[in-house]
Coordinates of C-alpha atoms and ligand atoms in Angstrom, one line a residue:
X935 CA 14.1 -11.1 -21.7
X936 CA 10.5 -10.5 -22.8
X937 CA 8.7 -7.7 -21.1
X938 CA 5.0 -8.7 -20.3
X939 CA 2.3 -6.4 -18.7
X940 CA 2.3 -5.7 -14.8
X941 CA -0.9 -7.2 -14.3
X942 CA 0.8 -10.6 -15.4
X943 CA 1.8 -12.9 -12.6
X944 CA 4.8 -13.2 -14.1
X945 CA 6.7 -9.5 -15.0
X946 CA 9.9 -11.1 -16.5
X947 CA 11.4 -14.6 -17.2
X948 CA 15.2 -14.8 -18.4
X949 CA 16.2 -16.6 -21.8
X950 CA 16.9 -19.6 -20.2
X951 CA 13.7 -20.1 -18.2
X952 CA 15.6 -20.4 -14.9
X953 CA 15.1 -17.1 -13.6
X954 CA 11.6 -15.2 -12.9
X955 CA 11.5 -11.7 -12.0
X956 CA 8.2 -10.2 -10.4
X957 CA 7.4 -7.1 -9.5
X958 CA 4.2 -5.1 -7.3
X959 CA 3.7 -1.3 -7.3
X960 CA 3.5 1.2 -3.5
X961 CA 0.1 1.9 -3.2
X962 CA -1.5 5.0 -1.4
X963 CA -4.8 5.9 0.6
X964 CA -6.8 8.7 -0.8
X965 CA -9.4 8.7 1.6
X966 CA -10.4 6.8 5.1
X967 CA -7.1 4.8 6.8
X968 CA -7.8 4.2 10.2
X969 CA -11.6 4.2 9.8
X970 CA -11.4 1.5 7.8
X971 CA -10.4 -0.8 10.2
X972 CA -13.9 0.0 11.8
X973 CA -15.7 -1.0 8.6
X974 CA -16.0 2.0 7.2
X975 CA -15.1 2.4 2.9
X976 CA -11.8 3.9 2.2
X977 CA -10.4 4.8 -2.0
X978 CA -6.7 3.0 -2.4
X979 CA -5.0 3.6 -5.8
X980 CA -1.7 2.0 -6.8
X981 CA 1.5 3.7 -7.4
X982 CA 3.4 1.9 -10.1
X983 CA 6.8 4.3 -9.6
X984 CA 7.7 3.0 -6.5
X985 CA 7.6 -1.4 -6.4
X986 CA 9.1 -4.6 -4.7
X987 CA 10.5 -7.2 -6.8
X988 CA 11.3 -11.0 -6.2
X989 CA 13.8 -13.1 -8.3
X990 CA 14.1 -16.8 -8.2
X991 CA 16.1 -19.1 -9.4
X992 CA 16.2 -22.7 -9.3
X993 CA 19.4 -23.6 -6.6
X994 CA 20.6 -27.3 -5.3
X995 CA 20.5 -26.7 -1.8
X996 CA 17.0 -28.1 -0.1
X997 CA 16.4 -24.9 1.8
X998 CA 15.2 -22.0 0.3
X999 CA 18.1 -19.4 0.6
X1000 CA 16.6 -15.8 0.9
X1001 CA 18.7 -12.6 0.4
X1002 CA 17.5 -9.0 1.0
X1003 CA 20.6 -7.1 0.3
X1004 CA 18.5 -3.6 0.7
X1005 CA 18.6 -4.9 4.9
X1006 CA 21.1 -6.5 4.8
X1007 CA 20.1 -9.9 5.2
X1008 CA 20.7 -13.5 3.8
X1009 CA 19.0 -16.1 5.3
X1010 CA 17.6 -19.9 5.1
X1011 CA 13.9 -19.3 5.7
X1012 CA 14.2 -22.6 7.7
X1013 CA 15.9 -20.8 10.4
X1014 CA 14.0 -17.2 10.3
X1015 CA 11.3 -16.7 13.4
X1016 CA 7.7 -17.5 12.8
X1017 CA 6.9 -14.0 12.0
X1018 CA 9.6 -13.3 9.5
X1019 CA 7.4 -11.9 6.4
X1020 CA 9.4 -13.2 3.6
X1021 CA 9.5 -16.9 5.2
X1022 CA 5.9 -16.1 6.0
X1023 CA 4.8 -15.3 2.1
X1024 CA 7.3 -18.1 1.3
X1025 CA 5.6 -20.9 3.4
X1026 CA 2.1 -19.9 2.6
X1027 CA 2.0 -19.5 -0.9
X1028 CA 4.2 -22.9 -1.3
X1029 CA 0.9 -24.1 0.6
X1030 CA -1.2 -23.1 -1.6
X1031 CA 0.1 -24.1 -4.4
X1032 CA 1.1 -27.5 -3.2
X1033 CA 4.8 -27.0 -3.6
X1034 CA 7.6 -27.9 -1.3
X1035 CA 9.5 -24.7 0.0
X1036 CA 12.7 -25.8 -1.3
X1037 CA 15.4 -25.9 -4.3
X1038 CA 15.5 -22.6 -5.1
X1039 CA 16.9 -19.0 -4.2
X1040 CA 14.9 -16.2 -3.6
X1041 CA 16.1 -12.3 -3.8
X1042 CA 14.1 -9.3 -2.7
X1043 CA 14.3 -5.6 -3.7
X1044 CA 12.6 -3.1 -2.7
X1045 CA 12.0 0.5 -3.8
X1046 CA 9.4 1.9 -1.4
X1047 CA 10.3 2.9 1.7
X1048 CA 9.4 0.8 4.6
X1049 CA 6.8 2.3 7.6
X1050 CA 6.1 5.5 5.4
X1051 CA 2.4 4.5 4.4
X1052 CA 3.3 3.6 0.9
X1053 CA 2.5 -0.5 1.4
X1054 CA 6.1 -1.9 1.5
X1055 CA 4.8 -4.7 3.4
X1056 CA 2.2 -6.2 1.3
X1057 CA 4.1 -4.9 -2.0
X1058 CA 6.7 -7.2 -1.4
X1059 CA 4.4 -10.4 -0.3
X1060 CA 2.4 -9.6 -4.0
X1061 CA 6.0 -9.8 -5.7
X1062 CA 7.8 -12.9 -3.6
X1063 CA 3.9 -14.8 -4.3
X1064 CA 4.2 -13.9 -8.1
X1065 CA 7.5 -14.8 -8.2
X1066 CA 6.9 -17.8 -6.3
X1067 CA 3.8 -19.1 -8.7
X1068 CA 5.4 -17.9 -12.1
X1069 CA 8.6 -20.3 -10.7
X1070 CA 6.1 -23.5 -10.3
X1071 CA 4.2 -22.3 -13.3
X1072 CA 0.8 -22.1 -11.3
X1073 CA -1.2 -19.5 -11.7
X1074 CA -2.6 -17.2 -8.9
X1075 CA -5.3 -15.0 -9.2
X1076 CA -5.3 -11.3 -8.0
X1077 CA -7.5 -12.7 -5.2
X1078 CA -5.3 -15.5 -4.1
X1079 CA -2.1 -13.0 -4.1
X1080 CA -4.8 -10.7 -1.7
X1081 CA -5.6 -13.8 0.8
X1082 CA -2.3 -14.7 0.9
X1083 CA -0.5 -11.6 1.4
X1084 CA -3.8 -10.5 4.1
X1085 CA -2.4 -13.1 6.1
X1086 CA 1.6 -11.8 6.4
X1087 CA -0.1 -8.3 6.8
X1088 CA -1.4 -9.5 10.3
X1089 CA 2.0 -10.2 11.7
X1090 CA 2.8 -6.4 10.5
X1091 CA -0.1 -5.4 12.4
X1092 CA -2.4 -7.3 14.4
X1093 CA -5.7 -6.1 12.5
X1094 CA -5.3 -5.1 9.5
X1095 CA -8.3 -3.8 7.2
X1096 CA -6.6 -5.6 4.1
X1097 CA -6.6 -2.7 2.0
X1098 CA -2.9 -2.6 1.2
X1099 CA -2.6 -6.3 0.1
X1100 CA -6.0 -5.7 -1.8
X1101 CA -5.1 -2.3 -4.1
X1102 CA -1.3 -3.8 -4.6
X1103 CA -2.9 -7.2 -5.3
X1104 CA -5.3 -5.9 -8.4
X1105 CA -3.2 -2.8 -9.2
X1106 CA -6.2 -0.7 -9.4
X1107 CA -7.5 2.0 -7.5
X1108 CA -10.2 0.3 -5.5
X1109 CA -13.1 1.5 -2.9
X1110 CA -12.5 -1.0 -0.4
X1111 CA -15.0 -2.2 3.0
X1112 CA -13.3 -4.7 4.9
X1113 CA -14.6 -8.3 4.4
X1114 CA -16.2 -7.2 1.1
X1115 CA -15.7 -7.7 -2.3
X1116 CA -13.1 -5.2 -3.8
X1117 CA -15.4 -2.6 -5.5
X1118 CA -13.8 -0.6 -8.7
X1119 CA -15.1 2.8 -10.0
X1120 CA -14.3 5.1 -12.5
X1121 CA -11.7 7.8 -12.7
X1122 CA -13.7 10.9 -14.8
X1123 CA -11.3 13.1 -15.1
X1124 CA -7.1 12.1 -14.3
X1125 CA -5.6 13.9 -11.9
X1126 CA -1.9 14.1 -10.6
X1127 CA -1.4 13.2 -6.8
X1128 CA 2.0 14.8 -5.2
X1129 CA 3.6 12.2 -2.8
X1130 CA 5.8 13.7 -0.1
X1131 CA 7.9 11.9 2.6
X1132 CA 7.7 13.4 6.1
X1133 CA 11.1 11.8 6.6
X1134 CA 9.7 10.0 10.0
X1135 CA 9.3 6.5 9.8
X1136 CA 6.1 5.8 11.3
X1137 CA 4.9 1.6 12.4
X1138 CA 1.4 1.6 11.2
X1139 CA 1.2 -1.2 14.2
X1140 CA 1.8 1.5 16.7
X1141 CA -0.7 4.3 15.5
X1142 CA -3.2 1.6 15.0
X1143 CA -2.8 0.0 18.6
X1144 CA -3.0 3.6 19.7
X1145 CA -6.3 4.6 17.5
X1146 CA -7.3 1.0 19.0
X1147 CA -6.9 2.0 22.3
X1148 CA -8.5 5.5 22.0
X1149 CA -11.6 3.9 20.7
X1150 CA -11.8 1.7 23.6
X1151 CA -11.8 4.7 26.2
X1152 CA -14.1 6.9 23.9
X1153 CA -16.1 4.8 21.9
X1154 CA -19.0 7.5 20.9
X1155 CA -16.5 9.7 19.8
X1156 CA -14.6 7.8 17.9
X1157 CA -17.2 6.0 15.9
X1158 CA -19.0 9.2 15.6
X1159 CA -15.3 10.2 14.3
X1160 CA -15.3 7.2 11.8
X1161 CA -18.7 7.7 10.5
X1162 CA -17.7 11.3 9.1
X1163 CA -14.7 9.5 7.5
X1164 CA -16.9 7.1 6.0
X1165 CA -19.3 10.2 4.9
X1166 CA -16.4 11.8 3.0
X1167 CA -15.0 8.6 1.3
X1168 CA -18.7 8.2 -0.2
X1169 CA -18.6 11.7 -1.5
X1170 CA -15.1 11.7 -3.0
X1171 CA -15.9 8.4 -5.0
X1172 CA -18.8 10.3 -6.5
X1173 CA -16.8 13.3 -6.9
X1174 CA -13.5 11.1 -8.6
X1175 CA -16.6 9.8 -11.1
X1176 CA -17.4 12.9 -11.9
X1177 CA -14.7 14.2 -12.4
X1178 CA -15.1 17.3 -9.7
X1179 CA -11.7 17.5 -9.0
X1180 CA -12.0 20.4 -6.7
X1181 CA -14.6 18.7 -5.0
X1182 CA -12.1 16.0 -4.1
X1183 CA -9.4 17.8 -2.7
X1184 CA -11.5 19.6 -0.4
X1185 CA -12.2 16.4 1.1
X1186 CA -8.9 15.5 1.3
X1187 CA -9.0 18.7 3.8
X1188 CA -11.9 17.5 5.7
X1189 CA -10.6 13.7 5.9
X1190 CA -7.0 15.4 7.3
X1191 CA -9.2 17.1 9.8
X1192 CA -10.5 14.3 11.1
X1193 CA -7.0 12.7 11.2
X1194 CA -6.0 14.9 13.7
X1195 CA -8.8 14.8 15.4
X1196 CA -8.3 10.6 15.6
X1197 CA -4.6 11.2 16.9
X1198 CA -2.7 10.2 13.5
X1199 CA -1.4 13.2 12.3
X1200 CA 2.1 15.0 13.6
X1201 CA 4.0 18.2 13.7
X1202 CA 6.0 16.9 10.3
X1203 CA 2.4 15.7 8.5
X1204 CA 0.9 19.1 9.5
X1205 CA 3.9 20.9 8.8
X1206 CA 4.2 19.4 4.7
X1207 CA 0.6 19.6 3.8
X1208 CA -0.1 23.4 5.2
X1209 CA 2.6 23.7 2.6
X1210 CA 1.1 21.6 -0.1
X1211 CA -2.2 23.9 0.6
X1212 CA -0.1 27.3 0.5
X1213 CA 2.0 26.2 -2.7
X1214 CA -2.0 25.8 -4.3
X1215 CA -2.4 22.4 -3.5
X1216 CA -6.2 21.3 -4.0
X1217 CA -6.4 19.8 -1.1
X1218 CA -3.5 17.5 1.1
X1219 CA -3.6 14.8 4.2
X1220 CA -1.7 12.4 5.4
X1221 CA -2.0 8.5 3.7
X1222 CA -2.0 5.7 5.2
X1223 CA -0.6 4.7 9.1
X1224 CA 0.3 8.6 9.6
X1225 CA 2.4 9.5 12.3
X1226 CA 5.0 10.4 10.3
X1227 CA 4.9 8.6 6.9
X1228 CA 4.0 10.2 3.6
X1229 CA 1.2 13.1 2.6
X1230 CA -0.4 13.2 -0.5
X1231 CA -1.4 16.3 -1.9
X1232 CA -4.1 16.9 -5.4
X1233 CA -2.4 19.0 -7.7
X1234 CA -3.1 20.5 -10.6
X1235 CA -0.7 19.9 -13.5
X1236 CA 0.3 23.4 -14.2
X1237 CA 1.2 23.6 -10.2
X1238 CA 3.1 20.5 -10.1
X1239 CA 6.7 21.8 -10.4
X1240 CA 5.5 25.1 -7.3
X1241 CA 4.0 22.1 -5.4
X1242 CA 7.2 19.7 -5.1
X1243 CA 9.3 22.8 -4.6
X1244 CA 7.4 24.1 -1.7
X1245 CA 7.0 20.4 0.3
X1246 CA 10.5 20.2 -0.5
X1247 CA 11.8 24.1 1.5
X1248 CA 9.1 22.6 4.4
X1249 CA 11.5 19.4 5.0
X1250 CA 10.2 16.3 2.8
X1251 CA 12.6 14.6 2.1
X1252 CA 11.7 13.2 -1.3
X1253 CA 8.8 14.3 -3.7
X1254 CA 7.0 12.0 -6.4
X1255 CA 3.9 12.6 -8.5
X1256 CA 1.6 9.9 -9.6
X1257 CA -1.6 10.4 -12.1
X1258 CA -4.8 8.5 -10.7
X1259 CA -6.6 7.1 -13.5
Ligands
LIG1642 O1 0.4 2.5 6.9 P1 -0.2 1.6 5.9 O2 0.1 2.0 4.5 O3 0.0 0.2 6.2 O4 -1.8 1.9 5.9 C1 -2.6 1.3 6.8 C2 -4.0 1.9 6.8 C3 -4.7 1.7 8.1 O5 -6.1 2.1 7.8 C4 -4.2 2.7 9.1 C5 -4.6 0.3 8.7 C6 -5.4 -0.7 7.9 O6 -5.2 -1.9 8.1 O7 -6.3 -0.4 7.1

């Protein structure tokens, strides 16, 4: 098996040729979730340590025979509901490539843990859409795997910004406005981001129904709520280009802030990034849906190790470090 770069549609193909393997990284939110669905900018990166992956091979049968051993399931995507998401990716990337949906045998694996704001979802539409062109040998770009997986990430929920198919599409951290084009920027100086799991799995559908809702019944508040999000996501990009480090994880204090303030946090968010902060954390929130989920938390290098140990004692129940650069 050759090993070829992430950023190739195709990850691996066996010996014979019959057999591709794809893979997509997690991905987290630095800075402004739930504004973002307003139109507001919000930083993405992508975590490479956590991915999906999608195996095809070529099989007889005219269905296409889907099994997701991680859930249990095994399925002909002919029979699965409307809104299944693998039959979903399946169907429209077949679409757009002009391709029937059949004669072949698709496999899904997971590593990131579904409903914890880590981009499980579109992660694995990326991978099944690689796997699915580097099978018919037609090239996708990073855009197309973006539009297509965009369109799965509405039956996960409803209105979705399209930041999680966009950073996991390119696999770069991005500074993203909804119906734009995907702006990059420069990273100045690296810097290691601590990744803890609350534990609580969280449906970004329900917090953003609920943020949805709120807005509706407070309007001023809410966009006057938004607008300091999208104030703070302007100032950490500059900061992340110049490298202020510090800078930026004091607005990772202020942007948690205003999480709460917007309804998205909880007892088990607040709980693991007041210890983040006390363990000498630069600054921590929660990323993405919140409610539960995963906080992030700058760290410097030397802390790292006094970091993970503390969010561990407070009740996360597993700890990963990623470098943004
Ligand atoms: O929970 P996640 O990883 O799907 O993050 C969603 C981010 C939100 O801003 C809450 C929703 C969105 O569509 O942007």
């Amino acid at each position: 098996m050759s090993q070829r770069s992430l950023r190739d549609p195709i990850f691996r193909r066996s010996a014979d040729s019959e057999r591709v393997m794809a893979f997509a990284p997690g991905k987290i939110i630095l800075f402004g979730e739930h504004a973002v669905v307003y139109g507001r900018p919000a930083i993405a990166v992508p975590v490479l340590k956590v991915r999906a992956e999608a195996t095809i091979q070529p099989a007889s049968s005219k269905a296409v025979l889907v099994s997701a051993p991680d859930i249990g399931r095994q399925y002909e995507i002919d029979d699965a509901p409307i809104d299944d998401p693998i039959a979903a990716i399946v169907r429209a990337v077949c679409e757009h490539l002009s391709e029937v949906p059949a004669g072949f045998q698709l496999q899904v694996h997971s590593t990131i843990p579904v409903a914890r704001g880590l981009g499980s979802g579109a992660a694995v539409s990326v991978a099944v859409a690689r796997a699915i062109s580097g099978f018919f040998q037609k090239k996708l770009s990073s855009e197309d795997l973006s539009d297509l997986a965009f369109k799965v990430e509405r039956l996960h929920h409803g209105t979705p910004s399209g930041i999680d198919n966009t950073v996991i599409a390119f696999e770069r951290p991005v500074y993203f406005v909804r119906g734009e084009r995907i702006q990059s920027f420069q990273v100045a100086r690296p810097f290691l981001v601590a990744i803890a799991d609350t534990g609580v799995a969280a449906p970004t559908k329900v917090a953003v129904g609920d943020v949805r809702r709120a807005w509706e019944a407070q309007r001023d508040r809410y966009e006057a709520l938004f607008d300091q999000v999208g104030a703070i996501v302007g100032s950490a990009r500059t900061a992340i280009e110049t490298g202020r480090i510090d800078h930026v994880g004091k607005l990772m204090d202020e942007n948690q802030a205003l999480l709460r303030k917007i309804g998205v946090s909880s007892s088990e968010v607040d709980r693991l990034v007041e210890a983040a902060r006390k363990a000498g954390a630069l600054g921590a929130k929660l990323s993405g849906g919140g409610r539960g989920g995963n906080i992030i938390a700058i760290v410097e290098d030397a802390n790292l190790e006094r970091v993970e140990q503390a969010l561990q004692a407070a009740g996360a129940v597993n700890v990963m470090a990623t470098r943004v650069e």
